């Protein structure tokens, strides 16, 4: 598949997805969150890097297999859901019930623990020289030896903050909770910037933004949809300045224009496919891991017992070493793996999106999960441990709510 053909097909897919997004009036649907980042990343590669790094025809073909497979799975799930709805007597409007997460002890345990962990993390990182240039490289070298609170504090805090934000948006609770949400977000955001990791910033901000937009644009009219688009644009501007802050922290004030081929953030958006091509497609590593690596928890479990997983070394430290979402399914099962895995991913994402329209608990998980979908241009993260931790948190919160409800019923009896 030539670069020109792939480019034209990608543009067509992007236009189609934007049209679909306008039609359903929801800018945080999983099709938009997957196709736009991966498609725009490919277009930016064409515009800025094609002359320097040329993608092979095989890499272009695998990229299109991944995009179309996701579309197939998504619309098949959509079609199946419409068949089920056609049997129902009437369409149920989107409505989020008030769930008082602010009264759930698990949420407060996570929030207080997370805030404490973030404060400890800030102290630790500053002791290690977080304000110095190129601290990120030092952080990567020592990350495995750091205390757990440095790594997990931000996740624990964000889980709790998302729950409180949902309650604030759907229930008439005190505005003091909004202050708690803003202060908590500020603390965990500052902690994330000290590691100089752009993905950490997205992990913090994206779930909160998705919950806000999903609740606000339920059964959206055009006016609300346009407002949501402006909110997304504002979020992108804030992200740009966040990334600029990280860039300056890492390399000083001598930072290039964002759209410069020398800008590292811009490279991380535009070049993962070229690294995938160079280190995996060109050496013909299709299916070398024999199914391993697609599901991160299983991968980590096997590593714990030192089971041979056919590990391979790719780009060394200092070279470009992120490979887009295609890497894990390709290394595990080849082109068939890309097709099979992405069909399942598309099907699951629509199913989760549809469930998230009517349930607070599904919405919380959707907000966390779609962050990994949006980062597909960067790497394979849909089955990451973060999503497992999010699921565990939601199950704990729901279990505690059920136990409290049963206790109240028993007292009444």
Coordinates of C-alpha atoms in Angstrom, one line a residue:
X1 CA 0.0 0.0 0.0
X2 CA 1.6 3.3 -1.1
X3 CA 1.9 6.3 1.1
X4 CA -0.3 8.4 -1.2
X5 CA -3.1 5.9 -1.2
X6 CA -2.9 5.5 2.5
X7 CA -2.9 9.2 3.0
X8 CA -6.0 9.7 0.9
X9 CA -7.9 6.8 2.6
X10 CA -6.9 8.2 6.0
X11 CA -8.2 11.7 5.1
X12 CA -11.5 10.0 4.0
X13 CA -11.8 8.1 7.2
X14 CA -11.2 11.3 9.3
X15 CA -13.8 13.2 7.4
X16 CA -16.3 10.3 7.8
X17 CA -15.6 10.1 11.5
X18 CA -16.0 13.9 12.0
X19 CA -19.3 13.7 10.1
X20 CA -20.5 10.8 12.3
X21 CA -19.5 12.8 15.4
X22 CA -21.5 15.8 14.3
X23 CA -24.4 13.5 13.5
X24 CA -24.5 11.9 17.0
X25 CA -23.5 15.2 18.6
X26 CA -21.0 13.7 21.0
X27 CA -17.3 14.7 20.6
X28 CA -16.0 12.1 23.1
X29 CA -17.4 9.0 21.3
X30 CA -14.8 6.2 21.0
X31 CA -14.6 6.4 17.2
X32 CA -13.5 10.1 17.4
X33 CA -11.1 9.4 20.2
X34 CA -9.4 6.6 18.3
X35 CA -9.4 7.7 14.7
X36 CA -8.7 11.4 15.0
X37 CA -5.4 11.0 17.0
X38 CA -4.1 8.1 14.9
X39 CA -5.3 9.6 11.6
X40 CA -3.9 13.1 12.4
X41 CA -0.6 11.6 13.5
X42 CA -0.3 9.9 10.1
X43 CA -1.1 13.1 8.3
X44 CA 1.4 15.1 10.4
X45 CA 4.0 12.4 9.5
X46 CA 3.2 12.9 5.8
X47 CA 3.5 16.7 6.0
X48 CA 6.6 17.0 8.2
X49 CA 8.6 13.8 8.2
X50 CA 8.0 11.8 5.0
X51 CA 11.1 13.2 3.3
X52 CA 13.3 12.0 6.2
X53 CA 11.6 8.7 7.1
X54 CA 9.7 6.7 4.5
X55 CA 7.2 4.2 5.6
X56 CA 7.2 0.8 3.8
X57 CA 4.2 -0.3 1.9
X58 CA 3.8 -3.1 4.4
X59 CA 3.6 -0.7 7.3
X60 CA 1.0 1.4 5.5
X61 CA -1.1 -1.7 4.9
X62 CA -0.9 -2.7 8.5
X63 CA -1.9 0.8 9.6
X64 CA -5.0 0.7 7.4
X65 CA -5.9 -2.8 8.6
X66 CA -5.8 -1.5 12.2
X67 CA -8.0 1.5 11.3
X68 CA -10.6 -0.4 9.3
X69 CA -10.7 -3.3 11.8
X70 CA -11.6 -0.9 14.6
X71 CA -14.3 0.7 12.4
X72 CA -15.7 -2.8 11.5
X73 CA -15.9 -3.8 15.2
X74 CA -17.4 -0.5 16.2
X75 CA -20.2 -0.4 13.6
X76 CA -20.9 -4.1 14.0
X77 CA -21.5 -3.5 17.7
X78 CA -23.6 -0.4 16.8
X79 CA -25.7 -2.5 14.4
X80 CA -26.2 -5.3 16.9
X81 CA -27.3 -2.8 19.5
X82 CA -29.8 -1.2 17.1
X83 CA -31.3 -4.6 16.5
X84 CA -31.8 -5.1 20.2
X85 CA -33.3 -1.7 20.6
X86 CA -35.7 -2.3 17.7
X87 CA -37.3 -5.1 19.8
X88 CA -37.9 -2.7 22.7
X89 CA -41.2 -0.8 22.9
X90 CA -39.6 2.6 23.0
X91 CA -36.2 4.4 23.1
X92 CA -34.9 5.2 26.5
X93 CA -33.5 8.8 26.7
X94 CA -30.0 9.3 28.1
X95 CA -30.2 10.1 31.7
X96 CA -27.7 10.0 34.6
X97 CA -29.1 9.2 38.0
X98 CA -27.7 11.1 41.0
X99 CA -25.2 8.8 42.7
X100 CA -23.8 10.3 45.9
X101 CA -20.2 9.2 45.7
X102 CA -19.3 11.9 48.2
X103 CA -21.0 9.7 50.9
X104 CA -19.0 6.6 49.9
X105 CA -16.1 5.9 52.4
X106 CA -14.1 4.1 49.7
X107 CA -14.0 7.3 47.6
X108 CA -12.6 9.3 50.6
X109 CA -10.1 6.7 51.5
X110 CA -8.8 6.8 47.9
X111 CA -8.8 10.6 47.8
X112 CA -7.0 11.2 51.1
X113 CA -4.5 8.4 50.5
X114 CA -3.9 9.7 47.0
X115 CA -3.4 13.3 48.1
X116 CA -0.9 12.1 50.8
X117 CA 0.9 10.0 48.2
X118 CA 1.1 13.0 45.8
X119 CA 2.6 15.2 48.5
X120 CA 5.2 12.5 49.3
X121 CA 5.8 12.1 45.6
X122 CA 6.4 15.9 45.2
X123 CA 8.9 15.9 48.1
X124 CA 10.7 12.8 46.7
X125 CA 10.9 14.1 43.1
X126 CA 12.2 17.5 44.2
X127 CA 14.8 15.8 46.3
X128 CA 15.9 13.9 43.2
X129 CA 16.2 17.2 41.2
X130 CA 12.9 17.4 39.4
X131 CA 13.4 21.0 38.5
X132 CA 16.6 20.3 36.6
X133 CA 16.9 20.0 32.8
X134 CA 16.6 16.4 31.4
X135 CA 15.3 15.1 34.7
X136 CA 13.0 12.8 32.7
X137 CA 16.0 10.7 31.5
X138 CA 17.1 10.3 35.1
X139 CA 13.6 9.4 36.2
X140 CA 13.3 6.6 33.7
X141 CA 16.6 5.1 34.9
X142 CA 15.5 5.0 38.6
X143 CA 11.7 4.5 38.2
X144 CA 11.8 0.8 39.2
X145 CA 13.5 1.7 42.5
X146 CA 11.1 4.5 43.5
X147 CA 8.5 4.1 46.2
X148 CA 5.1 3.0 45.0
X149 CA 3.5 6.3 46.0
X150 CA 5.4 8.1 43.2
X151 CA 3.9 5.8 40.5
X152 CA 0.4 5.0 41.9
X153 CA -0.5 8.2 43.8
X154 CA -1.8 10.0 40.7
X155 CA -4.1 7.1 39.7
X156 CA -5.6 6.7 43.1
X157 CA -6.3 10.4 43.3
X158 CA -7.9 10.7 39.8
X159 CA -10.2 7.7 40.5
X160 CA -11.6 9.5 43.5
X161 CA -11.8 12.9 41.8
X162 CA -13.7 11.6 38.9
X163 CA -16.3 10.1 41.3
X164 CA -16.7 13.4 43.1
X165 CA -17.0 15.3 39.8
X166 CA -19.8 13.0 38.7
X167 CA -21.7 13.6 42.0
X168 CA -21.2 17.3 41.7
X169 CA -22.5 17.4 38.2
X170 CA -25.6 15.2 38.8
X171 CA -26.5 16.0 42.4
X172 CA -27.2 19.2 44.3
X173 CA -24.2 19.0 46.6
X174 CA -22.2 21.8 48.2
X175 CA -19.8 23.9 46.1
X176 CA -17.2 23.0 48.6
X177 CA -16.9 19.8 46.7
X178 CA -16.0 21.7 43.6
X179 CA -13.2 23.4 45.5
X180 CA -12.0 19.9 46.7
X181 CA -12.0 18.7 43.1
X182 CA -10.1 21.7 41.8
X183 CA -7.5 21.5 44.6
X184 CA -7.1 17.8 44.2
X185 CA -6.6 18.1 40.5
X186 CA -4.1 20.9 40.9
X187 CA -2.0 18.8 43.3
X188 CA -1.9 15.7 41.2
X189 CA -1.3 17.8 38.1
X190 CA 1.7 19.4 39.6
X191 CA 3.0 16.1 40.8
X192 CA 2.7 14.7 37.2
X193 CA 4.5 17.7 35.7
X194 CA 7.5 17.0 37.9
X195 CA 8.1 13.7 36.2
X196 CA 8.1 15.6 32.9
X197 CA 5.8 12.9 31.3
X198 CA 3.1 14.2 28.9
X199 CA 1.2 10.9 29.1
X200 CA 0.8 11.4 32.9
X201 CA -0.8 14.8 32.2
X202 CA -3.3 13.2 29.9
X203 CA -4.1 10.4 32.3
X204 CA -5.1 13.1 34.9
X205 CA -7.0 15.5 32.7
X206 CA -8.8 13.3 30.1
X207 CA -11.0 11.2 32.4
X208 CA -12.3 14.4 34.1
X209 CA -12.9 16.1 30.8
X210 CA -14.8 13.0 29.4
X211 CA -17.1 12.8 32.5
X212 CA -17.8 16.5 32.3
X213 CA -18.7 16.4 28.6
X214 CA -20.7 13.1 28.7
X215 CA -22.9 14.4 31.6
X216 CA -23.3 17.9 30.1
X217 CA -24.2 16.8 26.5
X218 CA -26.6 14.0 27.3
X219 CA -29.4 14.2 24.8
X220 CA -27.5 17.1 23.3
X221 CA -29.0 19.8 21.1
X222 CA -26.8 21.7 18.6
X223 CA -26.2 24.5 21.0
X224 CA -24.7 22.1 23.6
X225 CA -22.7 20.3 21.0
X226 CA -21.1 23.5 19.8
X227 CA -20.3 24.4 23.4
X228 CA -18.7 21.0 23.9
X229 CA -16.5 21.6 20.8
X230 CA -15.3 24.9 22.2
X231 CA -14.6 23.2 25.5
X232 CA -12.5 20.6 23.7
X233 CA -10.6 23.3 21.9
X234 CA -10.0 25.1 25.2
X235 CA -8.7 21.8 26.7
X236 CA -6.4 21.3 23.7
X237 CA -5.0 24.8 24.2
X238 CA -4.4 24.1 27.9
X239 CA -2.7 20.8 27.0
X240 CA -0.5 22.6 24.6
X241 CA 0.7 25.0 27.3
X242 CA 1.1 22.0 29.7
X243 CA 3.3 20.2 27.2
X244 CA 5.2 23.4 26.5
X245 CA 5.9 23.7 30.3
X246 CA 7.2 20.1 30.3
X247 CA 9.3 20.9 27.2
X248 CA 10.9 23.9 28.9
X249 CA 11.5 21.9 32.1
X250 CA 13.3 19.2 30.1
X251 CA 15.3 21.3 27.7
X252 CA 15.3 24.9 29.0
X253 CA 13.9 27.9 27.1
X254 CA 15.5 26.9 23.8
X255 CA 12.4 25.0 22.7
X256 CA 11.4 24.8 19.0
X257 CA 8.1 25.7 17.5
X258 CA 5.6 23.0 18.3
X259 CA 5.3 22.0 14.6
X260 CA 9.0 21.9 14.2
X261 CA 10.5 18.5 13.2
X262 CA 12.9 19.0 16.1
X263 CA 10.2 19.4 18.7
X264 CA 10.1 16.2 20.8
X265 CA 6.4 16.4 21.7
X266 CA 5.6 16.8 18.0
X267 CA 7.8 13.8 17.2
X268 CA 6.0 11.6 19.7
X269 CA 2.7 12.4 18.0
X270 CA 4.0 12.0 14.4
X271 CA 6.7 9.3 14.4
X272 CA 5.6 6.1 16.2
X273 CA 4.6 4.5 12.9
X274 CA 8.1 5.0 11.6
X275 CA 9.6 3.3 14.7
X276 CA 7.1 0.5 14.3
X277 CA 8.1 0.1 10.7
X278 CA 11.9 0.2 11.4
X279 CA 12.0 -2.1 14.4
X280 CA 9.2 -4.5 13.8
X281 CA 7.9 -4.6 10.2
X282 CA 11.1 -4.4 8.4
X283 CA 12.8 -7.1 10.4
X284 CA 9.7 -9.2 9.8
X285 CA 8.8 -9.8 13.5
X286 CA 5.2 -10.7 12.7
X287 CA 3.9 -13.0 15.4
X288 CA 7.2 -13.6 17.1
X289 CA 5.8 -13.4 20.6
X290 CA 3.2 -16.2 19.9
X291 CA 0.2 -14.3 21.4
X292 CA 2.0 -12.7 24.4
X293 CA 1.9 -9.0 25.1
X294 CA -1.6 -8.1 24.1
X295 CA -3.0 -8.3 27.6
X296 CA -0.7 -6.4 30.0
X297 CA -1.9 -8.1 33.3
X298 CA -1.2 -11.6 31.8
X299 CA 2.1 -10.3 30.4
X300 CA 3.2 -9.1 33.9
X301 CA 2.0 -12.3 35.5
X302 CA 4.2 -14.4 33.1
X303 CA 7.2 -12.1 33.7
X304 CA 6.7 -12.6 37.5
X305 CA 7.3 -16.4 37.0
X306 CA 10.0 -15.8 34.4
X307 CA 8.1 -17.6 31.7
X308 CA 9.8 -17.3 28.3
X309 CA 7.8 -14.7 26.3
X310 CA 10.1 -14.3 23.4
X311 CA 11.3 -10.8 24.4
X312 CA 13.0 -8.7 21.8
X313 CA 15.1 -5.5 22.1
X314 CA 14.2 -2.6 19.9
X315 CA 15.3 1.0 20.0
X316 CA 17.9 1.7 22.7
X317 CA 17.6 4.6 25.2
X318 CA 18.1 7.8 23.4
X319 CA 16.5 6.6 20.1
X320 CA 12.8 7.0 19.3
X321 CA 11.2 4.1 21.1
X322 CA 7.4 4.3 20.9
X323 CA 5.6 2.2 18.3
X324 CA 1.9 3.0 18.2
X325 CA -1.0 0.7 19.1
X326 CA 0.0 -1.7 16.3
X327 CA 3.0 -3.0 18.0
X328 CA 1.5 -5.4 20.6
X329 CA -1.1 -7.2 18.3
X330 CA 1.5 -7.3 15.4
X331 CA 4.2 -8.9 17.6
X332 CA 1.8 -11.3 19.1
X333 CA -0.1 -12.5 16.1
X334 CA 1.0 -10.6 13.0
X335 CA -1.4 -8.9 10.6
X336 CA -4.1 -11.3 11.6
X337 CA -3.6 -10.2 15.2
X338 CA -4.0 -6.5 14.2
X339 CA -7.2 -7.3 12.5
X340 CA -8.6 -9.6 15.1
X341 CA -7.7 -7.5 18.1
X342 CA -8.9 -4.2 16.7
X343 CA -12.2 -5.7 15.7
X344 CA -12.7 -6.7 19.3
X345 CA -11.5 -3.3 20.5
X346 CA -14.0 -1.5 18.2
X347 CA -16.8 -3.8 19.3
X348 CA -16.0 -3.4 23.0
X349 CA -15.6 0.4 22.8
X350 CA -19.0 1.0 21.3
X351 CA -20.6 -1.4 23.8
X352 CA -18.9 0.5 26.7
X353 CA -19.9 3.8 25.2
X354 CA -23.5 2.8 24.9
X355 CA -23.5 1.5 28.5
X356 CA -21.8 4.7 29.7
X357 CA -24.8 6.8 28.5
X358 CA -27.0 5.4 31.2
X359 CA -24.9 4.3 34.1
X360 CA -22.6 6.2 36.5
X361 CA -20.3 3.2 37.0
X362 CA -20.0 2.4 33.3
X363 CA -19.3 6.1 32.7
X364 CA -16.5 6.2 35.3
X365 CA -14.8 3.2 33.6
X366 CA -15.5 4.7 30.1
X367 CA -13.7 7.9 31.2
X368 CA -10.6 5.9 32.3
X369 CA -10.6 3.5 29.4
X370 CA -11.0 6.0 26.6
X371 CA -7.8 7.8 27.8
X372 CA -5.9 4.6 26.7
X373 CA -7.9 4.6 23.4
X374 CA -6.9 8.2 22.7
X375 CA -3.2 7.3 23.3
X376 CA -3.3 4.6 20.6
X377 CA -1.2 6.8 18.3
X378 CA 1.5 6.5 20.9
X379 CA 1.4 2.9 22.1
X380 CA -0.9 -0.1 22.9
X381 CA -2.6 0.7 26.2
X382 CA -6.2 -0.6 26.0
X383 CA -5.3 -3.6 28.2
X384 CA -2.9 -1.7 30.5
X385 CA -2.8 -2.2 34.3
X386 CA -4.3 1.3 34.8
X387 CA -7.6 0.1 33.3
X388 CA -7.5 -2.9 35.7
X389 CA -6.9 -0.6 38.7
X390 CA -9.8 1.6 37.5
X391 CA -12.1 -1.5 37.3
X392 CA -11.0 -2.6 40.8
X393 CA -11.8 0.9 42.2
X394 CA -15.3 1.0 40.7
X395 CA -16.1 -2.5 41.9
X396 CA -15.0 -1.6 45.5
X397 CA -17.1 1.6 45.4
X398 CA -20.1 -0.3 44.1
X399 CA -19.7 -3.1 46.6
X400 CA -19.5 -0.6 49.5
X401 CA -22.6 1.1 48.3
X402 CA -24.5 -2.2 48.2
X403 CA -23.3 -3.2 51.6
X404 CA -24.3 0.2 53.1
X405 CA -27.8 -0.1 51.4
X406 CA -28.2 -3.7 52.8
X407 CA -27.2 -2.5 56.3
X408 CA -29.8 0.3 56.2
X409 CA -32.5 -2.1 55.1
X410 CA -31.7 -4.5 57.9
X411 CA -31.8 -1.7 60.5
X412 CA -35.3 -0.7 59.2
X413 CA -36.5 -4.3 59.6

